[in-house]
mmCIF file of C-alpha atoms in Angstrom:
data_model
loop_
_atom_site.group_PDB
_atom_site.id
_atom_site.type_symbol
_atom_site.label_atom_id
_atom_site.label_comp_id
_atom_site.label_asym_id
_atom_site.label_seq_id
_atom_site.Cartn_x
_atom_site.Cartn_y
_atom_site.Cartn_z
ATOM 1 C CA UNK A 206 144.238 90.707 33.086
ATOM 2 C CA UNK A 207 143.661 92.749 36.493
ATOM 3 C CA UNK A 208 140.999 94.647 37.143
ATOM 4 C CA UNK A 209 143.168 98.151 36.497
ATOM 5 C CA UNK A 210 144.244 96.799 33.213
ATOM 6 C CA UNK A 211 140.549 96.860 31.714
ATOM 7 C CA UNK A 212 140.372 99.273 28.699
ATOM 8 C CA UNK A 213 137.626 99.734 26.256
ATOM 9 C CA UNK A 214 137.865 97.609 22.783
ATOM 10 C CA UNK A 215 135.457 100.025 20.896
ATOM 11 C CA UNK A 216 133.287 103.034 21.394
ATOM 12 C CA UNK A 217 130.323 104.495 19.456
ATOM 13 C CA UNK A 218 127.878 107.840 20.119
ATOM 14 C CA UNK A 219 124.402 107.315 22.026
ATOM 15 C CA UNK A 220 121.412 107.754 19.681
ATOM 16 C CA UNK A 221 118.666 107.706 22.052
ATOM 17 C CA UNK A 222 118.324 108.460 25.879
ATOM 18 C CA UNK A 223 118.182 105.674 28.421
ATOM 19 C CA UNK A 224 119.100 105.046 32.090
ATOM 20 C CA UNK A 225 122.559 103.798 30.940
ATOM 21 C CA UNK A 226 123.221 106.813 28.629
ATOM 22 C CA UNK A 227 122.208 109.095 31.738
ATOM 23 C CA UNK A 228 124.695 107.544 33.855
ATOM 24 C CA UNK A 229 127.457 107.750 31.087
ATOM 25 C CA UNK A 230 126.414 111.697 31.015
ATOM 26 C CA UNK A 231 127.181 111.957 34.719
ATOM 27 C CA UNK A 232 130.525 110.140 34.578
ATOM 28 C CA UNK A 233 131.730 112.128 31.397
ATOM 29 C CA UNK A 234 130.557 115.320 32.906
ATOM 30 C CA UNK A 235 132.710 114.931 35.751
ATOM 31 C CA UNK A 236 135.573 113.811 33.686
ATOM 32 C CA UNK A 237 135.494 110.201 33.494
ATOM 33 C CA UNK A 238 134.618 107.564 30.508
ATOM 34 C CA UNK A 239 132.374 105.483 32.558
ATOM 35 C CA UNK A 240 131.698 103.757 36.136
ATOM 36 C CA UNK A 241 134.665 101.279 35.358
ATOM 37 C CA UNK A 242 137.315 104.057 35.168
ATOM 38 C CA UNK A 243 135.878 105.994 38.171
ATOM 39 C CA UNK A 244 136.275 102.921 40.120
ATOM 40 C CA UNK A 245 139.644 102.337 38.941
ATOM 41 C CA UNK A 246 140.793 106.194 39.596
ATOM 42 C CA UNK A 247 138.996 106.438 42.909
ATOM 43 C CA UNK A 248 139.425 103.124 44.236
ATOM 44 C CA UNK A 249 136.002 102.761 45.202
ATOM 45 C CA UNK A 250 133.681 99.468 45.182
ATOM 46 C CA UNK A 251 130.616 101.452 45.007
ATOM 47 C CA UNK A 252 129.384 104.468 43.383
ATOM 48 C CA UNK A 253 126.651 106.399 45.260
ATOM 49 C CA UNK A 254 123.082 106.190 43.261
ATOM 50 C CA UNK A 255 119.388 107.546 43.816
ATOM 51 C CA UNK A 256 117.579 104.537 45.221
ATOM 52 C CA UNK A 257 114.235 105.798 43.204
ATOM 53 C CA UNK A 258 115.863 106.102 39.766
ATOM 54 C CA UNK A 259 119.166 104.404 40.298
ATOM 55 C CA UNK A 260 120.951 107.571 38.729
ATOM 56 C CA UNK A 261 124.307 108.323 40.023
ATOM 57 C CA UNK A 262 123.865 110.777 43.109
ATOM 58 C CA UNK A 263 127.225 112.088 43.711
ATOM 59 C CA UNK A 264 130.895 111.887 41.882
ATOM 60 C CA UNK A 265 134.010 113.199 42.984
ATOM 61 C CA UNK A 266 136.401 114.637 40.295
ATOM 62 C CA UNK A 267 140.033 114.103 39.792
ATOM 63 C CA UNK A 268 140.769 117.657 41.524
ATOM 64 C CA UNK A 269 138.622 116.287 44.597
ATOM 65 C CA UNK A 270 135.625 118.481 44.023
ATOM 66 C CA UNK A 271 132.200 116.952 44.223
ATOM 67 C CA UNK A 272 129.605 117.021 41.540
ATOM 68 C CA UNK A 273 125.713 116.595 43.009
ATOM 69 C CA UNK A 274 123.145 114.923 40.631
ATOM 70 C CA UNK A 275 119.282 115.284 40.708
ATOM 71 C CA UNK A 276 116.954 112.336 41.116
ATOM 72 C CA UNK A 277 115.625 113.442 37.946
ATOM 73 C CA UNK A 278 117.075 113.199 34.138
ATOM 74 C CA UNK A 279 119.688 115.765 33.398
ATOM 75 C CA UNK A 280 120.974 114.479 30.200
ATOM 76 C CA UNK A 281 118.786 116.646 27.817
ATOM 77 C CA UNK A 282 118.051 115.138 24.056
ATOM 78 C CA UNK A 283 120.447 117.918 22.653
ATOM 79 C CA UNK A 284 123.128 116.478 24.690
ATOM 80 C CA UNK A 285 122.284 112.581 24.327
ATOM 81 C CA UNK A 286 124.632 112.607 20.774
ATOM 82 C CA UNK A 287 127.690 113.760 22.928
ATOM 83 C CA UNK A 288 127.939 110.829 25.147
ATOM 84 C CA UNK A 289 130.139 108.089 24.430
ATOM 85 C CA UNK A 290 129.155 104.495 24.947
ATOM 86 C CA UNK A 291 132.244 102.372 25.533
ATOM 87 C CA UNK A 292 132.343 98.549 24.639
ATOM 88 C CA UNK A 293 134.532 96.394 26.709
#
């Protein structure tokens, strides 16, 4: 199976906030499932992250516009349950 063929086996919703949920929230806001799909679609090796927190800093949407994110948490408690966590 090549890198481009990677598909998730299952999905569940996040229940509590974590650093991983924060990054998934940012990818899903930009229109991607997660970092794996972003790298497949945009053909990039590395996602730009904030060095202090490790959160995603900038993402390019499918229509080539950019989303820029803050260093701090952006996924509020009310939005945590909207985040989809994919299992490979």
